[in-house]
């Protein structure tokens, strides 16, 4: 009997809070509907912070928005499923049921959220609006919870609730966004570019708070960023996107130490760092593709890849497990990608 | 060459509810920017970096101090003749998206200032086309592909290169790069930084590099100096590597500690430091401006104002009563 209990506990621990399968999201363009995310498979394991990185336009925000089934029409999820623990498949929800899930189960802080608060209403007023939209009965409890969260994040909760957006600094607005995302007790927190407009000290403070709240509340967190530094500072796991595909994922430290996809390797090599030889750093040649310029056959990265071979133009590489807990989508030998590819 | 001596700038604004607000954006900044040299100013948001850049390009006035360009003190030059000095100093703005007119092609964006410049210098306008192509090649763009394009048809990195090419149309001696790479996609940042470095070595252009991202300051080239600015005051300065590897001012140490550590490749510096509080630019004190946030503040720090100097037997200049070198930046592990 003890054995079964332990087994279930273990399984529960390894289980994913969010499980994305074969997700494809299409946007309408002048060349017809094109995928911004194509056949994405990814799990957010319970209790972990996953970092999602990639250049501008790689589909990070689109993937993150899909988790809430919030792709703006005429964009649409055209295939796949997104299982959220205790909720079911989010892609099948609509209307009232969907609105309940957003906020209650999934807390989302939008990209550029430092500018997304309503400038005409105090934070407190916006909190009450949020409560009303979610049919919260205990409004007092809601306000109390918001104050607690704000206090935990190093702000004066009462003052923050009485403030208008312009009275808060960028770092404070970012934190208010997190408070509003968590106040309905969401278990999953999605942060899209949480530190992009902030200076280094504010960035470090926000990351510290995310880490603390994540741990304290036992959350499952997804941090979307284009900044390798931010990811490596905060994430347990790392997923790399390019041209709408997840091209590599695994434990953050391992991926940073031994990137197995040429793109991951190039991104790391292109990051301005405070240590090491500045001469070995290299910008990536070329430019990131958009929906219309992503290669339609073969590997999406092939036009910028130093290792591209004939097969790369013909067959799209699948995201496959190549070592324990490591996946990559590349035709080249993992040993080669780790050893070469020091830019062009 | 630019020499700035004791530049001060105070802003006074009046809000309907808040009453008069006085911000000392610059409190006596001085520096020398030699030909082909690089000086980086780093500091957190609101410490006066952009104000300094604007003053140097003539976009903002200053209340005190002297600005010397190529040996001429600008206050002695009549207003209408100052433009010719400020022409030599060009600013690259942080946002390549709003810096370019969306209704004009790259051809026009570069052609107009080039023709104006040709009129000033008496060159033939016929050379304009060649010069535009030459400048694009200099910034690493392929002229034929780029010239007919509108800004929205270019990537962020390409746009920033066009902005730099446009600054070069007037043959500047000094470029002021204010957060010139922060809006650029990560993968292209190093490319722009490398370009700025090249302009220094190939054309002898001086570079004033303004940023809150300390790591990027390492990539603008050798022989650079790092000036750390806090609430309008330079509180530490010296050779870039010295200041990064063994900073002595606690504020510099906090800034450097905030640079994310690339786990797996780096380990956090052993003396990593966090400020005690967030920046509050309203605090007034006769003492050290950083004292309310400084983990090492004592009575002297709150009573007396430390001035920039070389004391305590350390290599760089600093404004701290208790200068102690600390290893705060990440250490490479592989
Ligand atoms: N509503 C939309 N309609 C059409 N195309 C869109 C829409 N939203 C995004 N796209 C396109 O889809 C692709 C992916 O966009 P997405 O916003 O997911 O990228 P991202 O990785 O978040 O980029 P960034 O780092 O710039 O935020 C881009 O090419 C973008 O131009
Ligand atoms: N035109 C103005 N009127 C009033 N105050 C101003 C004005 N311009 C700047 N300030 C104030 O002067 C101080 C310095 O501003 P500045 O823009 O130079 O900072 P910065 O270091 O460039 O910051 P950031 O990193 O956010 O760009 C700030 O407190 C700012 O609010
Ligand atoms: S599949 Fe080919 S082109 Fe794509 S990343 Fe691998 S080696 Fe490069
Ligand atoms: S002078 Fe004092 S308060 Fe100021 S930085 Fe030095 S130790 Fe800290
Ligand atoms: Mg995005
Ligand atoms: Mg600025």
XYZ file of C-alpha atoms and ligand atoms in Angstrom:
758
model
C 0.000 0.000 0.000
C 2.755 2.379 0.899
C 4.222 1.587 -2.479
C 1.126 2.717 -4.357
C 0.930 5.950 -2.368
C 4.520 6.721 -3.119
C 4.069 5.886 -6.754
C 1.113 8.204 -7.120
C 2.985 10.961 -5.339
C 5.914 10.532 -7.672
C 3.715 10.543 -10.698
C 1.901 13.641 -9.488
C 5.237 15.381 -9.060
C 6.414 14.526 -12.516
C 3.050 15.472 -13.998
C 2.636 18.509 -16.142
C 0.441 21.358 -14.995
C 0.048 22.371 -18.616
C 0.427 20.045 -21.546
C 0.496 21.375 -25.113
C 0.145 18.891 -27.963
C 0.473 19.474 -31.701
C -0.552 23.118 -31.363
C -0.883 25.075 -34.586
C -1.964 28.712 -34.628
C -2.779 30.511 -37.877
C -2.891 34.227 -38.575
C -4.387 35.818 -41.647
C -1.886 37.528 -43.942
C -2.029 38.859 -47.498
C -0.633 35.486 -48.547
C -3.447 33.579 -46.866
C -3.488 31.917 -43.444
C 0.001 31.126 -42.211
C 1.204 29.397 -39.030
C 2.807 31.505 -36.288
C 3.095 28.341 -34.202
C 3.330 24.973 -35.927
C 2.827 21.567 -34.297
C 4.208 22.645 -30.931
C 4.547 20.050 -28.169
C 5.551 21.249 -24.742
C 4.864 20.515 -21.067
C 5.080 22.922 -18.171
C 5.944 20.586 -15.274
C 4.185 21.409 -12.015
C 6.159 23.747 -9.795
C 8.804 24.721 -12.336
C 9.717 27.954 -14.088
C 10.032 27.463 -17.836
C 11.736 30.105 -19.929
C 10.618 30.500 -23.536
C 13.215 32.319 -25.652
C 13.648 33.273 -29.268
C 14.057 36.304 -31.485
C 11.298 38.744 -32.280
C 8.517 37.139 -34.293
C 9.425 33.551 -33.398
C 5.932 32.959 -31.996
C 6.547 33.197 -28.242
C 3.625 35.501 -27.445
C 1.378 33.520 -29.761
C 2.182 30.298 -27.920
C 1.701 32.003 -24.551
C -1.646 33.516 -25.579
C -2.819 30.127 -26.808
C -2.516 28.768 -23.279
C -5.453 30.999 -22.427
C -7.163 30.358 -25.756
C -6.829 34.094 -26.329
C -5.632 34.344 -29.932
C -7.262 37.448 -31.400
C -9.572 36.705 -34.372
C -9.209 36.258 -37.276
C -6.218 34.384 -35.894
C -7.140 30.898 -34.687
C -5.934 27.692 -33.134
C -6.297 25.280 -36.020
C -5.152 22.081 -34.385
C -3.940 20.550 -31.164
C -4.883 20.484 -27.516
C -3.831 22.296 -24.346
C -4.551 20.324 -21.198
C -4.468 22.345 -17.988
C -4.560 20.477 -14.697
C -8.025 20.676 -13.161
C -9.459 22.475 -16.179
C -9.241 20.183 -19.172
C -8.576 21.149 -22.765
C -8.545 24.945 -22.912
C -8.890 24.977 -26.690
C -12.405 23.541 -26.317
C -13.634 26.150 -23.873
C -15.513 29.230 -24.910
C -17.616 32.062 -23.563
C -18.230 32.119 -19.852
C -16.323 28.938 -19.077
C -13.263 30.322 -20.821
C -13.438 33.674 -19.029
C -13.572 31.869 -15.704
C -10.446 29.919 -16.493
C -8.527 33.070 -17.407
C -7.541 34.598 -14.137
C -8.838 31.773 -11.964
C -6.595 29.025 -13.283
C -4.228 30.907 -15.540
C -2.758 34.282 -14.607
C -1.359 36.265 -17.497
C 0.827 39.358 -17.509
C 0.879 40.789 -21.008
C 3.890 41.985 -22.948
C 4.370 45.725 -22.240
C 2.031 45.387 -19.275
C 3.696 48.371 -17.680
C 1.483 50.302 -20.073
C -1.581 48.111 -19.953
C -3.150 49.339 -16.734
C -6.088 51.652 -17.234
C -4.673 55.178 -16.777
C -8.025 56.577 -15.658
C -8.699 54.194 -12.800
C -6.840 53.469 -9.607
C -5.343 50.013 -9.242
C -7.943 49.288 -6.532
C -10.797 50.163 -8.875
C -9.358 47.864 -11.525
C -9.090 45.121 -8.940
C -12.804 45.442 -8.119
C -13.653 45.350 -11.843
C -11.665 42.167 -12.117
C -13.497 40.659 -9.136
C -16.881 41.591 -10.591
C -15.988 40.099 -13.967
C -15.242 36.852 -12.185
C -18.311 36.925 -9.923
C -16.197 37.092 -6.801
C -18.544 37.084 -3.797
C -16.041 38.069 -1.146
C -14.751 41.416 -2.444
C -13.182 42.256 0.914
C -11.252 39.025 0.803
C -10.118 39.886 -2.711
C -8.800 43.286 -1.640
C -7.095 41.742 1.376
C -5.415 39.162 -0.841
C -4.238 41.856 -3.268
C -2.764 43.867 -0.399
C -0.972 40.808 0.934
C 0.495 40.000 -2.463
C 1.610 43.607 -2.970
C 3.198 43.646 0.470
C 4.984 40.387 -0.260
C 6.378 41.996 -3.379
C 7.887 44.808 -1.388
C 5.289 47.477 -2.083
C 2.983 49.338 0.259
C -0.204 47.451 -0.653
C -2.659 50.083 0.566
C -0.855 52.855 -1.275
C -0.595 50.854 -4.481
C -4.342 50.213 -4.536
C -4.967 53.938 -4.219
C -2.538 54.795 -7.016
C -3.028 55.589 -10.668
C -0.699 54.063 -13.230
C 1.363 57.235 -13.681
C 2.127 57.337 -9.971
C 3.936 54.002 -10.147
C 7.398 53.314 -11.497
C 7.921 50.805 -14.320
C 9.031 48.130 -11.876
C 6.013 48.755 -9.660
C 3.586 48.537 -12.597
C 5.134 45.254 -13.575
C 4.575 43.985 -10.045
C 0.990 45.261 -10.011
C 0.449 43.226 -13.175
C 1.646 40.137 -11.312
C -0.608 40.927 -8.346
C -3.637 41.177 -10.629
C -2.640 37.937 -12.358
C -2.393 36.055 -9.066
C -5.118 37.599 -6.960
C -7.746 35.085 -8.099
C -5.390 32.333 -6.958
C -4.274 31.196 -10.380
C -1.910 28.231 -10.191
C -0.252 28.940 -13.495
C 1.507 32.250 -14.101
C 2.387 33.379 -17.613
C 4.704 36.379 -17.923
C 5.333 37.821 -21.370
C 8.572 39.872 -21.453
C 8.281 40.875 -17.790
C 11.431 43.003 -17.707
C 11.959 44.304 -21.222
C 11.518 48.019 -20.576
C 13.264 48.002 -17.209
C 16.773 48.971 -16.232
C 19.099 46.380 -14.711
C 18.329 47.065 -11.061
C 14.553 47.050 -11.595
C 14.922 43.929 -13.708
C 16.827 42.139 -10.982
C 14.186 43.191 -8.429
C 11.297 41.947 -10.596
C 13.040 38.628 -11.275
C 13.667 38.147 -7.567
C 9.984 38.774 -6.863
C 8.850 36.362 -9.567
C 11.130 33.720 -8.103
C 9.839 34.336 -4.587
C 6.132 34.385 -5.455
C 6.585 31.337 -7.647
C 8.089 29.413 -4.748
C 5.801 30.729 -2.020
C 2.612 30.077 -3.935
C 3.844 26.833 -5.465
C 3.096 28.036 -8.990
C 3.882 26.732 -12.417
C 5.409 29.603 -14.336
C 6.155 30.404 -17.955
C 8.473 33.348 -18.624
C 8.583 34.568 -22.212
C 11.644 36.604 -23.108
C 14.118 37.294 -25.888
C 16.864 37.697 -23.315
C 19.046 34.657 -22.587
C 20.313 36.366 -19.434
C 16.842 36.668 -17.950
C 16.106 33.032 -18.682
C 19.302 31.715 -17.220
C 18.846 33.821 -14.114
C 15.394 32.519 -13.346
C 14.315 29.423 -15.277
C 14.546 25.732 -14.341
C 13.731 24.700 -17.871
C 14.395 26.345 -21.182
C 12.510 26.102 -24.466
C 13.833 27.785 -27.599
C 11.548 28.893 -30.421
C 12.383 29.769 -33.997
C 10.015 30.420 -36.893
C 7.016 29.096 -34.956
C 8.729 25.855 -33.946
C 10.120 24.749 -30.639
C 13.601 23.762 -31.768
C 15.120 22.707 -28.450
C 14.236 22.263 -24.789
C 15.573 20.783 -21.563
C 16.881 21.773 -18.128
C 18.089 25.389 -18.393
C 21.628 24.875 -17.135
C 22.215 21.913 -19.424
C 20.891 23.679 -22.484
C 23.053 26.723 -21.777
C 26.100 24.567 -21.176
C 25.568 22.185 -24.076
C 23.173 23.629 -26.621
C 22.204 20.901 -29.074
C 20.580 23.030 -31.762
C 22.631 25.404 -33.933
C 20.131 28.198 -33.270
C 20.355 27.866 -29.498
C 24.083 27.856 -29.793
C 24.076 30.979 -31.940
C 21.710 32.804 -29.576
C 23.956 32.089 -26.610
C 27.008 33.138 -28.608
C 25.293 36.395 -29.561
C 24.526 37.433 -25.996
C 26.559 40.351 -24.661
C 28.119 39.093 -21.454
C 29.850 40.675 -18.530
C 32.559 37.986 -18.419
C 34.682 36.208 -20.952
C 36.372 37.170 -24.168
C 34.412 39.786 -26.117
C 36.036 38.637 -29.364
C 34.386 35.211 -29.331
C 30.884 36.703 -29.255
C 29.161 36.823 -32.639
C 25.980 38.360 -33.948
C 23.749 35.952 -35.803
C 23.983 36.490 -39.530
C 20.744 37.280 -41.361
C 17.490 38.344 -39.831
C 14.710 36.496 -38.050
C 11.913 35.416 -40.408
C 8.305 36.519 -40.194
C 5.224 34.524 -41.122
C 5.692 35.080 -44.832
C 9.437 34.466 -44.999
C 9.696 31.297 -42.897
C 10.920 28.520 -45.205
C 7.883 26.376 -46.086
C 9.851 23.166 -46.545
C 12.667 21.609 -44.602
C 14.212 23.189 -41.526
C 13.002 26.690 -40.614
C 16.521 27.724 -39.575
C 18.351 26.448 -42.645
C 18.914 29.856 -44.273
C 20.959 31.039 -41.303
C 22.423 27.730 -40.218
C 26.174 27.146 -40.527
C 25.590 23.373 -40.564
C 22.826 23.209 -43.177
C 22.953 20.103 -45.400
C 20.901 18.935 -48.404
C 18.430 17.062 -46.235
C 17.685 20.272 -44.307
C 16.038 21.791 -47.377
C 13.813 18.766 -47.959
C 12.697 17.329 -44.659
C 11.570 19.241 -41.615
C 13.411 17.904 -38.537
C 11.136 16.661 -35.750
C 11.500 17.638 -32.104
C 12.916 14.393 -30.702
C 14.387 13.255 -27.438
C 18.108 12.709 -28.013
C 19.294 12.448 -24.390
C 17.433 12.107 -21.075
C 15.099 15.093 -20.705
C 16.577 16.833 -23.764
C 14.813 17.404 -27.074
C 15.925 19.039 -30.302
C 14.749 19.419 -33.880
C 17.817 19.151 -36.090
C 19.234 16.741 -38.646
C 22.848 17.284 -37.654
C 24.660 15.089 -35.147
C 24.252 16.537 -31.616
C 28.016 16.216 -31.138
C 28.619 18.512 -34.127
C 26.217 21.207 -33.002
C 27.866 21.341 -29.609
C 31.363 21.552 -31.033
C 30.962 23.941 -33.964
C 28.766 26.728 -35.182
C 30.751 29.581 -33.685
C 28.864 31.997 -35.947
C 29.430 32.354 -39.652
C 37.262 66.183 -29.158
C 34.769 67.149 -26.474
C 35.524 68.367 -23.020
C 32.720 68.878 -20.546
C 33.401 70.730 -17.321
C 31.082 70.731 -14.383
C 27.874 70.568 -16.425
C 24.725 71.070 -14.371
C 21.078 70.921 -15.348
C 18.091 71.300 -13.067
C 14.519 70.740 -14.188
C 11.673 72.575 -12.487
C 8.168 71.440 -13.238
C 4.898 72.352 -11.646
C 2.121 69.800 -11.309
C -1.500 70.708 -10.542
C -1.511 68.674 -7.333
C 2.085 67.961 -6.563
C 3.427 71.497 -6.428
C 6.843 72.398 -7.695
C 9.107 69.490 -8.529
C 12.806 70.118 -8.787
C 15.052 67.483 -10.302
C 18.756 67.956 -10.425
C 19.289 65.887 -13.535
C 23.023 66.665 -13.726
C 25.093 67.824 -10.802
C 28.431 68.838 -12.179
C 29.461 66.213 -14.704
C 32.834 66.453 -16.402
C 34.665 64.223 -18.821
C 36.965 64.279 -21.799
C 36.173 62.399 -24.969
C 39.322 62.112 -27.082
C 39.330 61.585 -30.846
C 38.534 57.938 -31.587
C 37.969 57.301 -27.913
C 34.987 55.825 -26.146
C 33.344 56.900 -22.924
C 30.400 54.911 -21.607
C 27.911 56.284 -19.141
C 25.987 53.688 -17.204
C 23.362 54.086 -14.534
C 19.793 53.161 -13.789
C 16.706 54.827 -15.214
C 16.326 58.517 -14.417
C 19.917 59.223 -13.412
C 20.498 61.803 -16.164
C 22.075 59.885 -19.049
C 19.785 61.123 -21.809
C 19.898 64.673 -20.481
C 23.667 64.595 -20.879
C 23.422 63.252 -24.414
C 20.924 65.920 -25.399
C 23.053 68.695 -23.963
C 26.028 67.526 -25.988
C 24.007 67.556 -29.197
C 22.489 70.954 -28.517
C 18.985 69.526 -28.041
C 18.900 70.580 -24.407
C 20.344 73.564 -22.571
C 22.476 73.465 -19.458
C 22.503 75.880 -16.526
C 26.118 75.673 -15.456
C 29.525 74.525 -16.602
C 31.453 74.615 -19.827
C 31.316 72.635 -23.012
C 34.446 72.707 -25.131
C 34.338 71.322 -28.667
C 37.625 71.141 -30.578
C 39.164 73.632 -28.200
C 36.375 76.193 -28.449
C 34.275 76.980 -25.418
C 30.736 77.025 -26.778
C 29.392 79.810 -24.564
C 31.819 82.170 -26.347
C 30.301 81.236 -29.717
C 27.271 83.244 -30.847
C 24.018 81.194 -30.861
C 23.657 81.113 -34.651
C 27.194 79.804 -35.154
C 26.889 77.019 -32.599
C 25.098 74.800 -35.096
C 28.346 74.130 -36.924
C 29.826 72.734 -33.708
C 26.812 70.657 -32.858
C 26.797 69.248 -36.406
C 29.984 67.391 -35.521
C 28.155 65.611 -32.714
C 25.360 63.291 -33.809
C 22.987 61.307 -31.640
C 21.718 57.813 -32.393
C 18.411 57.466 -30.671
C 17.358 54.357 -28.866
C 14.290 53.594 -30.917
C 15.025 52.736 -34.552
C 11.276 52.438 -35.130
C 10.352 56.048 -34.481
C 13.643 57.603 -35.598
C 12.942 57.110 -39.303
C 10.149 58.733 -41.311
C 7.921 55.823 -42.427
C 6.859 57.545 -45.665
C 10.355 57.935 -47.075
C 12.637 55.365 -48.649
C 16.165 54.805 -47.407
C 17.309 56.517 -50.582
C 15.478 59.694 -49.563
C 16.361 59.361 -45.888
C 20.066 59.467 -46.754
C 19.823 61.603 -49.895
C 18.299 64.705 -48.294
C 20.948 65.338 -45.637
C 23.677 64.386 -48.110
C 22.483 66.994 -50.616
C 22.278 69.586 -47.868
C 25.762 68.705 -46.764
C 27.004 68.918 -50.367
C 25.590 72.434 -50.628
C 27.330 73.450 -47.404
C 30.687 72.081 -48.397
C 30.377 73.111 -52.064
C 30.723 69.523 -53.304
C 28.873 68.419 -56.373
C 25.449 66.968 -55.666
C 26.201 64.254 -58.227
C 28.329 62.465 -55.651
C 25.328 61.986 -53.392
C 24.237 58.647 -54.834
C 27.692 57.156 -54.500
C 28.060 58.500 -51.008
C 24.739 56.981 -49.878
C 25.840 53.593 -51.178
C 29.224 53.993 -49.547
C 27.667 54.790 -46.170
C 25.323 51.818 -46.374
C 28.239 49.540 -47.112
C 30.104 51.050 -44.207
C 27.289 50.102 -41.840
C 27.147 46.609 -43.314
C 24.082 46.918 -45.538
C 23.802 45.993 -49.175
C 22.952 49.301 -50.959
C 20.989 47.957 -53.935
C 18.699 45.933 -51.721
C 18.162 48.572 -49.079
C 17.995 51.925 -50.910
C 14.499 51.509 -52.418
C 13.006 50.191 -49.191
C 10.782 51.899 -46.644
C 11.658 51.569 -42.947
C 8.890 49.042 -42.251
C 10.456 46.721 -44.806
C 13.635 46.524 -42.754
C 14.392 44.539 -39.623
C 15.161 46.356 -36.368
C 18.888 45.798 -36.802
C 18.811 47.038 -40.387
C 16.834 50.100 -39.349
C 19.320 50.939 -36.619
C 22.095 50.691 -39.207
C 20.222 53.128 -41.443
C 19.883 55.499 -38.477
C 23.647 55.285 -37.991
C 24.285 55.797 -41.714
C 22.100 58.893 -41.608
C 24.077 60.261 -38.667
C 27.226 59.736 -40.747
C 25.905 61.812 -43.678
C 27.075 65.024 -41.996
C 30.617 63.723 -41.334
C 30.359 63.815 -37.540
C 33.372 63.546 -35.279
C 31.391 62.273 -32.349
C 28.525 59.792 -32.113
C 26.315 59.695 -29.068
C 24.599 56.335 -28.789
C 21.759 56.547 -26.278
C 20.523 53.006 -25.572
C 21.312 52.364 -29.218
C 20.970 48.596 -28.942
C 18.347 48.031 -26.273
C 15.448 47.886 -28.754
C 17.363 45.714 -31.203
C 16.808 41.997 -31.313
C 19.430 40.211 -29.194
C 20.860 38.356 -32.126
C 21.709 41.628 -33.873
C 22.966 43.671 -30.929
C 26.542 42.522 -31.199
C 26.508 43.446 -34.865
C 25.621 47.069 -34.077
C 28.139 47.199 -31.240
C 30.816 45.857 -33.578
C 29.871 48.529 -36.097
C 30.275 51.289 -33.514
C 33.668 49.834 -32.628
C 34.652 49.831 -36.306
C 33.625 53.458 -36.751
C 36.020 54.329 -33.949
C 38.966 52.503 -35.417
C 38.315 53.087 -39.130
C 37.074 56.678 -39.109
C 38.462 57.901 -35.807
C 34.966 58.813 -34.643
C 34.607 59.277 -30.896
C 31.835 57.459 -29.143
C 29.764 58.413 -26.149
C 27.902 55.250 -25.240
C 24.933 55.609 -22.924
C 23.202 52.571 -21.457
C 21.891 50.815 -18.385
C 23.183 47.499 -19.740
C 26.760 47.375 -18.520
C 27.682 44.252 -20.436
C 27.212 45.979 -23.806
C 29.720 48.683 -22.823
C 32.458 46.045 -23.026
C 31.833 45.568 -26.715
C 32.373 49.105 -27.973
C 36.099 48.709 -27.995
C 39.460 48.883 -26.317
C 40.722 51.789 -24.313
C 37.212 52.776 -23.338
C 36.309 54.419 -20.082
C 33.324 53.643 -17.953
C 31.594 56.418 -16.020
C 28.981 55.366 -13.515
C 26.359 58.012 -12.967
C 23.969 58.193 -10.041
C 21.320 60.874 -9.667
C 23.178 63.237 -11.949
C 26.590 62.704 -10.445
C 29.490 60.574 -11.650
C 30.345 58.378 -8.675
C 32.998 56.119 -10.186
C 35.060 56.120 -13.347
C 38.051 54.411 -14.849
C 39.090 51.990 -17.581
C 36.074 49.818 -18.478
C 37.647 46.519 -17.434
C 38.938 47.878 -14.142
C 35.577 49.261 -13.117
C 33.801 46.031 -14.098
C 36.285 43.633 -12.539
C 37.023 45.532 -9.328
C 34.457 48.251 -8.704
C 34.903 50.126 -5.440
C 31.732 52.194 -5.142
C 28.777 50.314 -3.619
C 26.419 51.741 -6.259
C 28.579 50.421 -9.086
C 28.696 47.134 -7.224
C 24.892 46.980 -7.035
C 24.547 47.781 -10.737
C 27.039 45.119 -11.740
C 25.457 42.580 -9.400
C 22.168 43.037 -11.242
C 23.580 41.766 -14.537
C 21.964 38.348 -15.028
C 24.222 35.357 -14.522
C 24.323 32.837 -17.377
C 23.998 29.732 -15.256
C 25.935 26.809 -16.570
C 28.494 29.150 -18.105
C 28.990 31.548 -15.228
C 28.752 31.651 -11.473
C 27.518 34.626 -9.480
C 30.284 36.881 -8.190
C 31.103 36.038 -4.570
C 30.323 39.547 -3.280
C 27.043 40.140 -5.169
C 25.277 43.146 -3.668
C 21.659 44.347 -3.593
C 20.634 47.939 -2.770
C 18.629 48.344 0.439
C 15.822 50.254 -1.242
C 14.531 51.435 -4.597
C 15.624 54.760 -6.065
C 13.752 57.740 -4.670
C 14.867 60.832 -6.507
C 13.066 63.129 -4.085
C 15.370 62.405 -1.164
C 17.562 65.335 -0.284
C 20.625 64.947 1.835
C 23.787 66.819 2.653
C 25.550 63.453 2.610
C 26.158 60.756 0.043
C 23.236 60.517 -2.397
C 23.442 56.740 -2.302
C 23.415 56.508 1.517
C 19.675 55.648 1.831
C 20.276 52.563 -0.319
C 23.818 51.701 0.687
C 24.501 48.631 2.851
C 27.703 50.247 4.157
C 26.484 53.742 5.073
C 27.629 55.154 8.389
C 27.199 58.528 10.124
C 29.768 60.276 8.015
C 27.969 59.159 4.866
C 24.722 60.822 5.885
C 26.408 64.051 7.000
C 29.082 64.735 4.422
C 29.129 64.617 0.630
C 31.885 62.454 -0.889
C 33.479 63.946 -4.005
C 35.015 62.181 -6.969
C 38.693 61.565 -6.408
C 41.370 58.939 -6.202
C 41.618 57.940 -2.551
C 41.977 54.700 -0.638
C 44.782 53.450 -2.842
C 42.562 52.243 -5.673
C 43.196 52.683 -9.372
C 39.984 54.366 -10.435
C 38.310 57.554 -9.310
C 35.316 57.226 -7.017
C 33.092 59.219 -4.682
C 32.836 57.022 -1.604
C 34.199 57.272 1.935
C 34.630 53.527 2.156
C 35.958 52.308 -1.165
C 36.464 48.538 -1.089
C 36.996 46.510 -4.254
C 34.425 43.729 -4.442
C 34.013 40.896 -6.916
C 30.388 41.203 -7.878
C 30.232 40.323 -11.554
C 29.683 36.771 -12.682
C 32.710 34.537 -13.031
C 33.147 32.410 -16.106
C 33.178 28.691 -15.354
C 33.945 27.174 -18.738
N -2.687 39.322 -34.832
C -1.781 38.977 -35.757
N -2.079 38.927 -37.069
C -1.168 38.570 -37.991
N 0.102 38.220 -37.697
C 0.474 38.250 -36.410
C -0.434 38.630 -35.370
N 0.230 38.582 -34.178
C 1.475 38.186 -34.471
N 1.631 37.976 -35.797
C 2.851 37.482 -36.461
O 3.109 36.191 -35.968
C 4.492 35.982 -35.739
C 4.737 35.621 -34.299
O 4.388 36.732 -33.478
P 4.562 36.730 -31.898
O 3.994 37.993 -31.393
O 4.045 35.460 -31.335
O 6.143 36.736 -31.768
P 7.075 36.922 -30.479
O 8.019 35.765 -30.487
O 6.245 37.122 -29.265
O 7.876 38.238 -30.863
P 8.341 39.478 -29.952
O 9.632 39.068 -29.321
O 8.551 40.556 -30.975
O 7.254 39.773 -28.974
C 5.179 37.271 -36.182
O 5.647 37.113 -37.490
C 4.060 38.284 -36.123
O 4.294 39.315 -37.063
N 12.120 67.880 -19.812
C 12.120 67.490 -18.530
N 11.384 68.115 -17.598
C 11.401 67.712 -16.311
N 12.157 66.699 -15.831
C 12.925 66.024 -16.710
C 12.943 66.377 -18.100
N 13.791 65.537 -18.742
C 14.269 64.699 -17.788
N 13.754 65.002 -16.569
C 14.077 64.330 -15.304
O 15.492 64.360 -15.166
C 15.965 63.118 -14.633
C 16.982 62.505 -15.594
O 16.307 62.121 -16.785
P 17.049 61.391 -17.999
O 16.043 61.195 -19.063
O 18.274 62.138 -18.337
O 17.439 59.998 -17.356
P 18.066 58.700 -18.032
O 19.262 58.356 -17.231
O 18.246 58.892 -19.486
O 16.943 57.603 -17.760
P 16.465 56.364 -18.673
O 17.452 55.263 -18.422
O 15.116 56.038 -18.077
O 16.396 56.825 -20.088
C 14.747 62.259 -14.413
O 14.338 62.393 -13.065
C 13.701 62.864 -15.323
O 12.407 62.651 -14.801
S 18.208 20.743 -39.415
Fe 19.867 21.402 -40.730
S 19.492 23.561 -41.129
Fe 18.186 22.947 -39.430
S 19.369 23.485 -37.652
Fe 19.844 21.366 -38.068
S 21.648 21.407 -39.379
Fe 20.807 23.478 -39.353
S 29.970 57.196 0.866
Fe 29.000 55.861 2.367
S 26.842 55.763 1.753
Fe 27.984 56.570 0.029
S 28.444 54.806 -1.174
Fe 30.202 55.115 0.138
S 29.786 53.827 1.920
Fe 27.864 54.028 0.821
Mg 6.018 38.733 -27.967
Mg 17.459 57.886 -21.189
